[in-house]
mmCIF file of C-alpha atoms in Angstrom:
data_model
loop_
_atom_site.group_PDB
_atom_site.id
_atom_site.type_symbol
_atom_site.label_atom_id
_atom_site.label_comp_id
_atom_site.label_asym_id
_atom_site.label_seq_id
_atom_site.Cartn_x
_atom_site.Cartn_y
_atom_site.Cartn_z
ATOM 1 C CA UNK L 20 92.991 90.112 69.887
ATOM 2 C CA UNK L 21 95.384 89.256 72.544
ATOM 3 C CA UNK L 22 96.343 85.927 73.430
ATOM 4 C CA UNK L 23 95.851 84.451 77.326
ATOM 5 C CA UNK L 24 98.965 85.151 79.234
ATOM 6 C CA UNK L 25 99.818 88.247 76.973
ATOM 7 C CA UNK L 26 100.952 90.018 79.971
ATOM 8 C CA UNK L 27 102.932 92.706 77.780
ATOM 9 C CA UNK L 28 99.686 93.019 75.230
ATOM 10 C CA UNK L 29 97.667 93.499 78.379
ATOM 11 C CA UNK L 30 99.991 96.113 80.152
ATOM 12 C CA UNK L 31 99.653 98.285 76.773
ATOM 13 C CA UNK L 32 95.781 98.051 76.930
ATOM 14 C CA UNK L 33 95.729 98.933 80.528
ATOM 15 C CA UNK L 34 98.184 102.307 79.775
ATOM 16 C CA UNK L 35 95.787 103.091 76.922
ATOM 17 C CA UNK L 36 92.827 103.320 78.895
ATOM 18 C CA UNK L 37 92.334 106.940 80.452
ATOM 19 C CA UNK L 38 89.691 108.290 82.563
ATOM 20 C CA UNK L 39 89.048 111.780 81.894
ATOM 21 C CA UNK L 40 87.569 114.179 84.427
ATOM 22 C CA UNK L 41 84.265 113.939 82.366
ATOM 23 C CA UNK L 42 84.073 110.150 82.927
ATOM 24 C CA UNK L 43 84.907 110.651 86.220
ATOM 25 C CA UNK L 44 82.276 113.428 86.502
ATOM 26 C CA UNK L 45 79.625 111.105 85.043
ATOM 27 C CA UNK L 46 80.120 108.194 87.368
ATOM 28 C CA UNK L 47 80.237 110.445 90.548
ATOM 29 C CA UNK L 48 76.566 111.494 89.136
ATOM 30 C CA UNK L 49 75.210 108.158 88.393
ATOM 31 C CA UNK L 50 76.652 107.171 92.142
ATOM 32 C CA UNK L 51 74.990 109.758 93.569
ATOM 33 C CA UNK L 52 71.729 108.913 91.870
ATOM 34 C CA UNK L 53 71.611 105.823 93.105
ATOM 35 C CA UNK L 54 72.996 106.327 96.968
ATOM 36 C CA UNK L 55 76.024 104.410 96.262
ATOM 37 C CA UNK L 56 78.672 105.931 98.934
ATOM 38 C CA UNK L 57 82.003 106.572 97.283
ATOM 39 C CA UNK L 58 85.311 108.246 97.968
ATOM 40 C CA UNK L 59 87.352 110.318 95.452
ATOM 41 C CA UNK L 60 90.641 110.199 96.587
ATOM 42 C CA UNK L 61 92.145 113.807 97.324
ATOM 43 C CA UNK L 62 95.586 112.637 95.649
ATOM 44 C CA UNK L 63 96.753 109.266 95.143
ATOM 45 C CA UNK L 64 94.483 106.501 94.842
ATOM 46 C CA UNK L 65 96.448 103.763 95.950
ATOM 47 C CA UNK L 66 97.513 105.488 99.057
ATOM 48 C CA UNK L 67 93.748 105.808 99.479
ATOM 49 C CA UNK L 68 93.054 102.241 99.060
ATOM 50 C CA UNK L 69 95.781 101.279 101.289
ATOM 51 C CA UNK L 70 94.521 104.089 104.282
ATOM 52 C CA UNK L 71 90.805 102.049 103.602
ATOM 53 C CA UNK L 72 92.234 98.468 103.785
ATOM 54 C CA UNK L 73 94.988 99.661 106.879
ATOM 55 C CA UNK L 74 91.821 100.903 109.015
ATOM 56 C CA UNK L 75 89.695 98.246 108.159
ATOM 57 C CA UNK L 76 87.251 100.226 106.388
ATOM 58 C CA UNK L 77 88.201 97.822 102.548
ATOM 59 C CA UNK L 78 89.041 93.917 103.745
ATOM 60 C CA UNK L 79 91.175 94.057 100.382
ATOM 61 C CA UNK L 80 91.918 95.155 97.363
ATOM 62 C CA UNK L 81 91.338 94.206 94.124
ATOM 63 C CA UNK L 82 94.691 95.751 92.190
ATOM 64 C CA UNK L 83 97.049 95.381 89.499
ATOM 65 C CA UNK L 84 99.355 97.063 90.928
ATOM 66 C CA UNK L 85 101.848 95.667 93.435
ATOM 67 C CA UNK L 86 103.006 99.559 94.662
ATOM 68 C CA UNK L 87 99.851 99.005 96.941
ATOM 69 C CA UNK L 88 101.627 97.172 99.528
ATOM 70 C CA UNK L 89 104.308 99.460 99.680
ATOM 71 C CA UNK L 90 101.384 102.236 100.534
ATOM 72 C CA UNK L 91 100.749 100.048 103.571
ATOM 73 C CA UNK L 92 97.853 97.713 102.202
ATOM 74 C CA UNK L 93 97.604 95.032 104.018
ATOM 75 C CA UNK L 94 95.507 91.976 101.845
ATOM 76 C CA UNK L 95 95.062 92.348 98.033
ATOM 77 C CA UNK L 96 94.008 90.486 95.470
ATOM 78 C CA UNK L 97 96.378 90.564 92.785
ATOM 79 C CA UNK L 98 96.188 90.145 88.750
ATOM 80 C CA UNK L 99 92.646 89.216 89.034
ATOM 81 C CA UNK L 100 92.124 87.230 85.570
ATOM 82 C CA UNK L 101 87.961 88.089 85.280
ATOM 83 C CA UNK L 102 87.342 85.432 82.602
ATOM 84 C CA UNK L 103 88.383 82.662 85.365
ATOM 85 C CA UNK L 104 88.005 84.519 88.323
ATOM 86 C CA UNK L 105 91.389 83.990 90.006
ATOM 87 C CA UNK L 106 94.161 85.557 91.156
ATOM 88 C CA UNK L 107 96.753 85.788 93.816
ATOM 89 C CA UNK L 108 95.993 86.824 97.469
ATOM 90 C CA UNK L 109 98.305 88.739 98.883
ATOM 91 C CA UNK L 110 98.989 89.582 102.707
ATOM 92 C CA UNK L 111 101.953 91.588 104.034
ATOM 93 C CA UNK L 112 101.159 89.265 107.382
ATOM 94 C CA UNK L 113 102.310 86.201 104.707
ATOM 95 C CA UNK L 114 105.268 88.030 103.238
ATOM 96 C CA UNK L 115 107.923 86.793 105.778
ATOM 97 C CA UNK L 116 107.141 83.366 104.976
ATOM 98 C CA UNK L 117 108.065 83.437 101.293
ATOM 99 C CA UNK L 118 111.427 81.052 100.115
ATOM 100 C CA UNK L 119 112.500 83.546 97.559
ATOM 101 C CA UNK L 120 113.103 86.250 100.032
ATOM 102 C CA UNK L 121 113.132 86.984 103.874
ATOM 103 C CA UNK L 122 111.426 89.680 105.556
ATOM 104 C CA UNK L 123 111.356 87.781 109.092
ATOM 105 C CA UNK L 124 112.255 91.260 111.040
ATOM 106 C CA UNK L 125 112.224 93.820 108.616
ATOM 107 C CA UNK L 126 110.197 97.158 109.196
ATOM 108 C CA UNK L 127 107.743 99.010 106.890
ATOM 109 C CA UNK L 128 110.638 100.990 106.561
ATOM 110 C CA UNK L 129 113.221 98.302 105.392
ATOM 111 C CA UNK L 130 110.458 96.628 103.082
ATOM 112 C CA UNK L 131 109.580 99.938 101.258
ATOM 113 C CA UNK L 132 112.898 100.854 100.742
ATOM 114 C CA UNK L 133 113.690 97.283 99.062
ATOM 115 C CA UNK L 134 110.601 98.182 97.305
ATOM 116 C CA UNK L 135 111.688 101.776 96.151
ATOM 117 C CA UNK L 136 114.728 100.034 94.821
ATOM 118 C CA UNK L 137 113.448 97.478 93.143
ATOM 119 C CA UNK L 138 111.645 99.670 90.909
ATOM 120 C CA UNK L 139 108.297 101.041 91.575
ATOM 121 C CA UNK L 140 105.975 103.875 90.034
ATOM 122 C CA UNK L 141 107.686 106.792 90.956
ATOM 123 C CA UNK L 142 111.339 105.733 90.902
ATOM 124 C CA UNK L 143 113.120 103.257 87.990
ATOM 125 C CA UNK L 144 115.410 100.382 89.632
ATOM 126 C CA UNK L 145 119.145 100.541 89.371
ATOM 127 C CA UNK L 146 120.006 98.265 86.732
ATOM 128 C CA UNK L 147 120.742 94.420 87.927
ATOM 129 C CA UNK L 148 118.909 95.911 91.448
ATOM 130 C CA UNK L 149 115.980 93.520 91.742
ATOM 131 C CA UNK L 150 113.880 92.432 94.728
ATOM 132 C CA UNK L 151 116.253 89.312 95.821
ATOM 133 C CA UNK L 152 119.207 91.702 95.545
ATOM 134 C CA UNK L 153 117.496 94.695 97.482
ATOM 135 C CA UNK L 154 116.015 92.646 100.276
ATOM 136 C CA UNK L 155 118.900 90.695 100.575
ATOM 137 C CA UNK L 156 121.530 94.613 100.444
ATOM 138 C CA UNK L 157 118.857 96.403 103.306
ATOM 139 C CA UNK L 158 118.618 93.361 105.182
ATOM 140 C CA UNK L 159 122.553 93.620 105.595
ATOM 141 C CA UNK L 160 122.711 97.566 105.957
ATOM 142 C CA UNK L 161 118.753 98.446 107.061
ATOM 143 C CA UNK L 162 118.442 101.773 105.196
ATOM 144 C CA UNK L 163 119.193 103.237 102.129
ATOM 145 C CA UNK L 164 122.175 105.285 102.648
ATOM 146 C CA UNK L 165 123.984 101.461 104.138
ATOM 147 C CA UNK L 166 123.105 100.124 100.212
ATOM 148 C CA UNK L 167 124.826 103.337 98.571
ATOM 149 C CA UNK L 168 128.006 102.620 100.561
ATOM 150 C CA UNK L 169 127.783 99.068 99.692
ATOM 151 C CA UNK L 170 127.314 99.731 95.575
ATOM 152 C CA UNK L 171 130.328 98.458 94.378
ATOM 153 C CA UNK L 172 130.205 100.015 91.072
ATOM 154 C CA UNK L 173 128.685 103.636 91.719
ATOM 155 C CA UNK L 174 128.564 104.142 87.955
ATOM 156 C CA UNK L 175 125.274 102.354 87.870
ATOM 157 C CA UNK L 176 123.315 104.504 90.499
ATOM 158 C CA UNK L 177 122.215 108.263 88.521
ATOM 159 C CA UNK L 178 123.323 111.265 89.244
ATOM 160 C CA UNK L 179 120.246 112.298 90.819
ATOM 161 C CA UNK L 180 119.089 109.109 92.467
ATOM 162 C CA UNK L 181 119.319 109.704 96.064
ATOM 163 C CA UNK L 182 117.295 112.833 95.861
ATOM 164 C CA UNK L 183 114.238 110.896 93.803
ATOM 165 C CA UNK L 184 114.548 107.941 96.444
ATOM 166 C CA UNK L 185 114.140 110.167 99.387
ATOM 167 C CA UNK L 186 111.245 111.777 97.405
ATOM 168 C CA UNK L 187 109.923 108.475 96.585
ATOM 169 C CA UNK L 188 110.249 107.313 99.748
ATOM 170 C CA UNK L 189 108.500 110.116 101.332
ATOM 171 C CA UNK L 190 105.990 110.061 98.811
ATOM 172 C CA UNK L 191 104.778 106.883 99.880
ATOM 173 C CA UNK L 192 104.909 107.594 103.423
ATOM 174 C CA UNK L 193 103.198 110.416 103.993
ATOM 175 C CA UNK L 194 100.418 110.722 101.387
ATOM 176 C CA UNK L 195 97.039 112.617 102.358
ATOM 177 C CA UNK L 196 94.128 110.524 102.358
ATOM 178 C CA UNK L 197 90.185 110.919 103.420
ATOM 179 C CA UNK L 198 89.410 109.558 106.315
ATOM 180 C CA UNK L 199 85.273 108.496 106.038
ATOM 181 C CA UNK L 200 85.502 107.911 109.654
ATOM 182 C CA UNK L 201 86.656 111.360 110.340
ATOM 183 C CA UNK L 202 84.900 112.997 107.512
ATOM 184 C CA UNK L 203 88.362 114.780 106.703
ATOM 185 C CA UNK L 204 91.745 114.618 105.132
ATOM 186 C CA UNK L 205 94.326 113.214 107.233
#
């Protein structure tokens, strides 16, 4: 049984969980039994989510996954705990406003790459490359390429890192979602 606050005995439960195509299938059915509208994403969910939320088709999100903003999401509600019904709002409006880092005038593109580097889904961090440490790098150089040439010790980056962070970074840019409102892919 895990204990409250487990957060590592709770990651492992979530990564054992996996919805096969016939569970999917079987919801879709029951959905459309019971005229609930619905949206299967035709790639990444997230990037779906974060289309709905952007266009004000979702107010928020209910996630446990932080990547979301980076997507574009705009209000989330984060590490919802269902026994006690709380969790942590989050707004990109609110980000600039936080102590522990400053995003005052930083663009979408500036915060996802100090996203991408801090580690994310589809890209592991540097090692000793947190959030503090990227915000603070890109909001001294503004783009990726300016943090390279800053890296003091270029033994820590991998050989093929700047190829999977343009690949991340394009990967959450320019992800094709369905657009309800167009009743197509955009």
């Amino acid at each position: 049984m895990l204990e409250q606050g487990d957060e590592a005995g709770f990651k492992k439960l979530v990564d054992s969980i996996d919805i096969t195509p016939d569970i999917a299938y079987r919801l879709i059915a029951e959905l459309k039994k019971k005229n609930i509208e619905f949206i299967v994403a035709p790639y990444e969910a997230d990037a779906q989510l974060a289309y709905l939320n952007r266009s004000g088709i979702a107010d928020f999100i209910i996630t446990e996954d932080s990547d979301l903003m980076a997507f574009g999401a705009k209000r989330m509600l984060y590490k919802l705990d269902f026994s006690t019904m709380t969790g942590s709002e989050l707004e990109v409006d609110s980000i600039p406003q936080q102590r522990d880092v400053n995003f005052n005038w930083f663009t979408h593109c500036m915060f996802l790459t100090t996203c991408i580097l801090s580690g994310c889904d589809y890209l592991n961090q540097i090692a000793g490359i947190g959030l503090k440490t990227a915000q603070k790098s890109i909001g001294r150089v503004t783009t990726f390429r300016g943090f390279l040439g800053e890296i003091s010790n270029k033994s820590l980056i991998p050989a093929d890192y700047e190829i999977s962070f343009m690949k991340a970074f394009l990967t959450f840019r320019f992800q094709r979602v369905y657009c309800p409102k167009r009743k197509a892919c955009v």
